[in-house]
Short mmCIF file of C-alpha atoms in Angstrom, two decimals:
data_model
loop_
_atom_site.label_atom_id
_atom_site.label_comp_id
_atom_site.label_asym_id
_atom_site.label_seq_id
_atom_site.Cartn_x
_atom_site.Cartn_y
_atom_site.Cartn_z
CA MET A 1 139.30 94.42 99.89
CA LEU A 2 135.87 92.85 99.19
CA GLU A 3 137.29 89.34 99.61
CA THR A 4 134.46 88.40 102.01
CA ALA A 5 131.72 90.60 100.50
CA LEU A 6 128.37 88.77 100.82
CA LEU A 7 130.17 85.85 102.49
CA GLU A 8 130.49 87.36 105.99
CA ASP A 9 129.13 90.39 107.81
CA GLY A 10 131.28 92.92 109.65
CA ASN A 11 131.51 90.61 112.67
CA GLY A 12 132.69 87.65 110.62
CA ASP A 13 129.34 85.83 110.85
CA PRO A 14 128.32 83.97 107.67
CA LEU A 15 125.71 85.62 105.45
CA LEU A 16 122.93 83.88 103.49
CA ASN A 17 123.01 80.70 105.55
CA GLY A 18 120.43 78.22 104.34
CA LYS A 19 120.09 79.94 100.94
CA LEU A 20 121.05 78.57 97.53
CA ASN A 21 124.45 80.20 96.91
CA GLU A 22 125.85 78.14 94.03
CA SER A 23 124.50 76.02 91.19
CA ARG A 24 125.53 73.82 88.27
CA ASP A 25 122.11 74.11 86.63
CA TRP A 26 121.72 76.64 83.79
CA ALA A 27 118.00 77.08 84.54
CA VAL A 28 118.75 78.05 88.15
CA VAL A 29 121.60 80.39 87.14
CA ASN A 30 119.56 82.08 84.42
CA GLY A 31 116.65 82.49 86.83
CA PHE A 32 118.98 84.18 89.31
CA CYS A 33 120.25 86.56 86.59
CA GLU A 34 116.70 87.47 85.57
CA ARG A 35 115.65 88.21 89.15
CA THR A 36 118.83 90.05 90.17
CA TYR A 37 119.72 91.96 86.98
CA MET A 38 117.03 91.72 84.29
CA PRO A 39 115.90 89.31 81.56
CA LEU A 40 118.94 88.47 79.38
CA SER A 41 120.40 85.72 77.22
CA THR A 42 123.40 83.54 78.13
CA ARG A 43 125.35 80.89 76.28
CA PRO A 44 128.46 78.93 77.29
CA LEU A 45 131.45 79.40 75.01
CA VAL A 46 132.50 75.78 75.57
CA ARG A 47 129.89 73.57 73.93
CA GLY A 48 127.96 71.46 76.43
CA SER A 49 129.64 72.90 79.51
CA ASP A 50 127.72 73.28 82.76
CA PRO A 51 128.07 76.30 85.02
CA ASP A 52 129.87 76.22 88.34
CA ALA A 53 128.16 79.38 89.44
CA THR A 54 128.31 81.57 92.51
CA ILE A 55 124.89 83.22 93.02
CA ARG A 56 124.61 85.33 96.17
CA MET A 57 122.45 88.45 96.50
CA LEU A 58 121.38 90.89 99.21
CA LYS A 59 119.77 94.31 98.90
CA ILE A 60 120.81 97.55 100.55
CA GLY A 61 117.81 99.80 100.07
CA ARG A 62 116.93 99.62 96.38
CA ILE A 63 120.41 98.48 95.33
CA ALA A 64 120.98 94.75 94.81
CA PHE A 65 124.50 93.57 95.71
CA SER A 66 125.42 90.26 94.08
CA ARG A 67 128.51 88.08 94.26
CA PHE A 68 128.45 86.26 90.95
CA CYS A 69 130.28 84.16 88.40
CA PHE A 70 129.17 81.62 85.79
CA GLY A 71 132.17 79.41 86.51
CA THR A 72 132.63 78.66 82.81
CA PRO A 73 133.41 80.93 79.82
CA THR A 74 130.08 82.56 78.99
CA ARG A 75 128.64 85.32 76.82
CA ALA A 76 125.66 87.29 78.15
CA ASP A 77 123.69 89.67 75.92
CA ASP A 78 120.19 90.90 75.04
CA PHE A 79 119.86 92.72 78.38
CA ASP A 80 116.24 93.91 78.54
CA PRO A 81 116.06 97.74 78.49
CA SER A 82 112.51 97.74 79.89
CA SER A 83 113.92 96.64 83.26
CA GLY A 84 115.09 100.21 83.83
CA ASN A 85 118.27 99.03 85.54
CA ILE A 86 121.89 100.15 85.68
CA ILE A 87 124.56 97.48 86.19
CA VAL A 88 127.91 98.11 87.90
CA VAL A 89 130.39 95.24 87.50
CA ASN A 90 133.26 95.28 90.01
CA THR A 91 135.77 92.60 89.01
CA LEU A 92 137.34 90.75 91.94
CA ARG A 93 139.32 88.20 89.93
CA GLY A 94 139.73 86.95 86.38
CA SER A 95 138.61 89.00 83.40
CA VAL A 96 135.32 90.18 81.88
CA ARG A 97 135.07 91.86 78.46
CA HIS A 98 132.61 94.75 78.06
CA PRO A 99 131.72 97.16 75.23
CA VAL A 100 132.78 100.80 75.63
CA ASP A 101 132.78 103.46 72.88
CA GLY A 102 131.82 102.43 69.35
CA ASN A 103 133.20 98.99 68.51
CA THR A 104 135.82 99.13 71.29
CA ALA A 105 135.79 96.61 74.13
CA PHE A 106 137.67 96.55 77.43
CA ASP A 107 138.71 93.61 79.61
CA THR A 108 138.15 94.50 83.26
CA ARG A 109 140.46 92.84 85.78
CA ALA A 110 140.71 92.82 89.57
CA GLY A 111 140.09 96.33 90.88
CA ASP A 112 138.32 97.62 87.76
CA SER A 113 134.71 98.77 87.80
CA TYR A 114 132.40 99.12 84.80
CA VAL A 115 129.00 100.81 84.60
CA VAL A 116 126.31 100.61 81.93
CA ASP A 117 122.74 101.90 81.92
CA CYS A 118 120.91 99.03 80.26
CA SER A 119 117.77 101.18 79.99
CA ARG A 120 119.58 103.58 77.66
CA ILE A 121 122.13 101.57 75.64
CA ASP A 122 122.77 97.97 74.58
CA TYR A 123 125.11 95.77 76.58
CA TRP A 124 126.89 92.42 76.42
CA ASN A 125 129.77 90.81 78.29
CA ILE A 126 132.08 87.83 77.97
CA ALA A 127 133.36 86.21 81.17
CA ASP A 128 136.53 84.12 81.04
CA GLY A 129 135.25 81.47 83.46
CA GLN A 130 137.90 82.22 86.11
CA ASP A 131 136.23 85.52 86.98
CA LEU A 132 134.32 86.68 90.05
CA GLN A 133 132.38 89.91 90.34
CA LEU A 134 130.64 91.98 92.99
CA ASN A 135 127.82 93.48 90.94
CA LEU A 136 125.38 96.28 91.75
CA THR A 137 121.93 96.55 90.19
CA ILE A 138 120.61 100.11 90.55
CA PRO A 139 117.27 101.38 89.19
CA HIS A 140 117.79 104.20 86.70
CA ALA A 141 115.04 106.12 88.50
CA LEU A 142 117.08 106.05 91.72
CA MET A 143 120.07 107.65 89.98
CA GLU A 144 117.81 110.34 88.52
CA GLU A 145 116.42 111.05 91.98
CA THR A 146 119.95 111.36 93.36
CA ALA A 147 121.00 113.80 90.62
CA GLU A 148 117.88 115.90 91.04
CA ARG A 149 118.13 115.98 94.85
CA TRP A 150 121.83 116.86 95.03
CA TYR A 151 122.40 118.90 91.89
CA GLY A 152 118.94 120.15 90.98
CA PHE A 153 118.63 118.60 87.53
CA VAL A 154 118.43 115.26 85.73
CA PRO A 155 121.28 114.71 83.23
CA GLU A 156 120.44 114.01 79.60
CA ASP A 157 121.11 110.70 77.84
CA ASP A 158 124.61 111.75 76.80
CA LEU A 159 125.54 110.80 80.38
CA TRP A 160 123.44 107.66 80.74
CA ARG A 161 124.58 106.30 77.36
CA LYS A 162 128.23 106.55 78.40
CA ARG A 163 129.59 103.03 79.07
CA LEU A 164 132.43 103.57 81.47
CA VAL A 165 135.40 101.80 83.09
CA PHE A 166 136.48 103.52 86.30
CA GLY A 167 138.14 102.94 89.64
CA LYS A 168 141.28 101.01 90.48
CA PRO A 169 142.52 98.80 93.35
CA GLN A 170 142.24 100.59 96.72
CA SER A 171 140.07 103.34 95.16
CA ALA A 172 137.56 105.35 97.19
CA TRP A 173 134.78 103.63 95.21
CA LEU A 174 135.88 100.12 96.19
CA SER A 175 136.43 101.27 99.78
CA LEU A 176 132.83 102.49 99.83
CA LEU A 177 131.56 99.13 98.57
CA ASP A 178 133.71 97.36 101.15
CA TYR A 179 132.15 99.48 103.90
CA ALA A 180 128.66 98.77 102.58
CA ALA A 181 129.32 95.02 102.48
CA ARG A 182 130.75 95.04 106.01
CA SER A 183 127.62 96.84 107.22
CA LEU A 184 125.45 93.85 106.37
CA ASP A 185 124.12 91.97 109.36
CA ALA A 186 123.83 88.18 109.24
CA HIS A 187 121.04 88.31 111.84
CA HIS A 188 118.84 90.41 109.55
CA ASP A 189 120.02 89.14 106.13
CA GLY A 190 120.64 92.78 105.35
CA ILE A 191 121.47 96.06 107.06
CA GLY A 192 118.85 96.00 109.81
CA ASP A 193 118.91 99.78 110.40
CA PRO A 194 116.83 101.69 107.80
CA LEU A 195 118.62 104.98 108.48
CA ILE A 196 122.04 103.46 107.74
CA GLU A 197 120.59 101.63 104.75
CA GLN A 198 119.23 104.87 103.29
CA ARG A 199 122.54 106.69 103.78
CA ILE A 200 124.55 103.89 102.16
CA GLU A 201 122.17 103.76 99.20
CA GLU A 202 122.44 107.51 98.66
CA THR A 203 126.23 107.64 99.10
CA ILE A 204 126.76 104.84 96.57
CA CYS A 205 124.52 106.56 94.02
CA LEU A 206 126.21 109.91 94.58
CA GLU A 207 129.75 108.53 94.25
CA LEU A 208 128.78 106.58 91.11
CA LEU A 209 127.18 109.70 89.63
CA ARG A 210 130.34 111.74 90.28
CA ASN A 211 132.58 109.14 88.60
CA TRP A 212 130.19 108.84 85.67
CA ALA A 213 129.85 112.59 85.14
CA ARG A 214 133.60 113.14 85.34
CA ALA A 215 134.19 110.61 82.55
CA ALA A 216 131.38 112.07 80.44
CA GLY A 217 132.74 115.61 80.80
CA LEU A 218 129.63 116.86 82.60
CA SER A 219 130.01 119.38 85.42
CA LEU A 220 127.33 118.57 87.96
CA ASP A 221 128.07 121.69 90.01
CA THR A 222 128.15 124.27 87.23
CA GLY A 223 126.14 122.61 84.48
CA ALA A 224 122.37 122.77 84.11
CA ARG A 225 121.90 123.86 87.73
CA ALA A 226 123.77 127.14 87.18
CA ALA A 227 122.06 127.65 83.82
CA ALA A 228 118.56 127.44 85.30
CA PRO A 229 116.80 130.82 85.61
CA ARG A 230 116.24 132.32 89.01
CA TYR A 231 112.50 131.58 89.02
CA VAL A 232 113.17 127.82 88.68
CA ARG A 233 115.63 127.86 91.57
CA GLU A 234 113.27 129.97 93.69
CA ALA A 235 110.39 127.62 92.91
CA GLU A 236 112.51 124.71 94.13
CA ARG A 237 113.24 126.56 97.34
CA LEU A 238 109.58 127.42 97.94
CA MET A 239 108.38 123.90 97.22
CA THR A 240 111.09 122.35 99.41
CA GLU A 241 110.35 124.64 102.34
CA GLY A 242 106.56 124.39 101.98
CA ALA A 243 106.21 120.79 100.85
CA ALA A 244 104.07 119.81 103.83
CA ALA A 245 101.47 122.44 102.87
CA ALA A 246 101.23 121.00 99.34
CA PRO A 247 101.05 124.34 97.48
CA SER A 248 99.67 124.25 93.96
CA ILE A 249 101.92 124.99 91.01
CA ALA A 250 99.69 127.97 90.19
CA GLU A 251 100.28 129.37 93.71
CA ILE A 252 104.05 128.97 93.35
CA ALA A 253 104.02 130.62 89.93
CA LEU A 254 101.94 133.54 91.25
CA LYS A 255 104.43 134.17 94.08
CA LEU A 256 107.26 134.28 91.55
CA GLY A 257 105.43 136.49 89.05
CA VAL A 258 105.52 133.98 86.20
CA SER A 259 102.84 131.92 84.53
CA ALA A 260 102.32 128.28 85.45
CA ARG A 261 103.12 127.43 81.82
CA SER A 262 106.47 129.26 81.99
CA LEU A 263 107.31 127.54 85.27
CA SER A 264 106.53 124.13 83.78
CA GLU A 265 108.60 124.88 80.67
CA GLY A 266 111.51 126.04 82.84
CA PHE A 267 111.49 122.81 84.84
CA ARG A 268 111.19 120.69 81.71
CA ARG A 269 114.12 122.43 80.03
CA PHE A 270 116.52 122.82 82.95
CA ARG A 271 115.53 119.99 85.30
CA GLY A 272 114.11 117.33 83.02
CA ILE A 273 111.02 116.96 85.22
CA THR A 274 107.77 118.83 85.89
CA PRO A 275 107.36 121.13 88.91
CA HIS A 276 104.57 118.81 90.06
CA ALA A 277 107.00 115.86 90.06
CA PHE A 278 109.55 117.92 92.00
CA LEU A 279 106.95 118.86 94.63
CA ASN A 280 105.68 115.29 94.96
CA ALA A 281 109.23 114.07 95.48
CA ARG A 282 109.87 116.63 98.23
CA ARG A 283 106.59 115.69 99.95
CA LEU A 284 107.45 112.00 99.83
CA ASP A 285 110.93 112.73 101.18
CA GLY A 286 109.32 114.54 104.09
CA LEU A 287 106.92 111.65 104.69
CA ARG A 288 109.79 109.15 104.75
CA GLN A 289 111.68 111.22 107.32
CA ALA A 290 108.52 111.47 109.42
CA LEU A 291 107.99 107.70 109.28
CA LEU A 292 111.59 107.05 110.28
CA ALA A 293 111.22 109.44 113.21
CA ALA A 294 107.75 108.24 114.26
CA ALA A 295 107.05 107.42 117.89
CA PRO A 296 106.38 103.81 118.90
CA GLY A 297 102.80 102.80 118.13
CA ALA A 298 102.31 105.37 115.37
CA THR A 299 100.41 104.31 112.25
CA VAL A 300 101.05 105.31 108.65
CA ALA A 301 97.76 107.21 108.57
CA ALA A 302 98.62 109.14 111.74
CA VAL A 303 101.95 110.19 110.26
CA ALA A 304 100.71 110.92 106.73
CA ARG A 305 97.51 112.89 107.36
CA PRO A 306 99.16 115.90 109.09
CA LEU A 307 101.37 116.14 106.00
CA GLY A 308 98.34 116.62 103.78
CA TYR A 309 97.85 113.08 102.49
CA VAL A 310 94.16 112.21 102.20
CA ASN A 311 94.16 109.42 99.62
CA LEU A 312 96.37 106.94 101.45
CA SER A 313 96.19 104.31 98.69
CA ALA A 314 97.51 106.71 96.06
CA MET A 315 100.15 107.95 98.49
CA ALA A 316 101.31 104.38 99.22
CA ALA A 317 101.66 103.62 95.50
CA SER A 318 103.73 106.77 94.90
CA TYR A 319 105.84 106.06 97.98
CA GLN A 320 106.62 102.51 96.87
CA ALA A 321 107.54 103.70 93.37
CA ARG A 322 110.01 106.21 94.84
CA PHE A 323 111.55 104.22 97.69
CA GLY A 324 111.04 100.60 96.67
CA GLU A 325 109.01 99.73 99.77
CA LYS A 326 105.59 100.49 101.25
CA PRO A 327 105.20 103.16 103.97
CA ALA A 328 104.26 100.43 106.45
CA GLN A 329 107.54 98.63 105.70
CA THR A 330 109.48 101.80 106.49
CA LEU A 331 107.56 102.16 109.73
CA ARG A 332 108.17 98.51 110.67
CA GLY A 333 111.85 98.89 109.87
CA ARG A 334 111.99 101.93 112.16
CA ARG A 335 110.39 99.94 115.00
CA ALA A 336 112.76 97.01 114.50
CA SER A 337 115.81 99.28 114.79
CA ILE A 338 114.70 100.85 118.09
#
């Protein structure tokens, strides 16, 4: 499983032809790490040794898949928290040491997966030089969106600060990654179909969230969602159903018989976001679905204006922040898949 991940697509055609896929130059390898993961520090554990690195990367939606090794014993640390990224290390061979609770460390081996939210807690690793990993780089914001969309709340930092080893050989998690890797298309240097890409992105985030929450002792189904008062849950329903009409928060509060202040406090306490942020997210979700379903020849403006978007520049900035691409890119991707 995953033996040919990022080497071949599902048809056996080679991926990343004509790209730089290996290097013996520390500057090139460190540049790849900074672009793919985040700014970090590396140092070889054998004085004066050069890397013999594998550096392959493709994105599925907002998730970067990378097939990587330094090719020499190396310590990496000082991962930059401002990047806002989560790293999932799936060890394919060899051994990589990672921090877990307190001063404890764990050596992952083939079949083990490890997740750390570098935006919430410090991280380092030591690779034995014989290792190979299939890594995932996932924006923290994307995981928050997944939690909020599926479970109605954003977990607190006691989840995100949990450094976790999970999975095993032949696990459902590794099978999911294997499916995602086999879905890549050598002719597009990626997925090619934006609908499939979106579903894979969401399924990976959801499965990771479930594994993470289980280890942290957090019940996603009966936790903060069940604790939220009825007016918060009803506000979510009203905003989801009426997102296209862009109701004001005051209008929603009036329908529910609570003050706008109480509604905002309820969302802050039980969802970790504002009602305005929840409504904006639902409106952008609706816009994305409309763009993906648009008829040939449609423009972004023609799709967005019936949904209440007047300031197209502001809309495009919010859309790119949420989905990692501009509305026009979504529309072009839709046309290319037809």
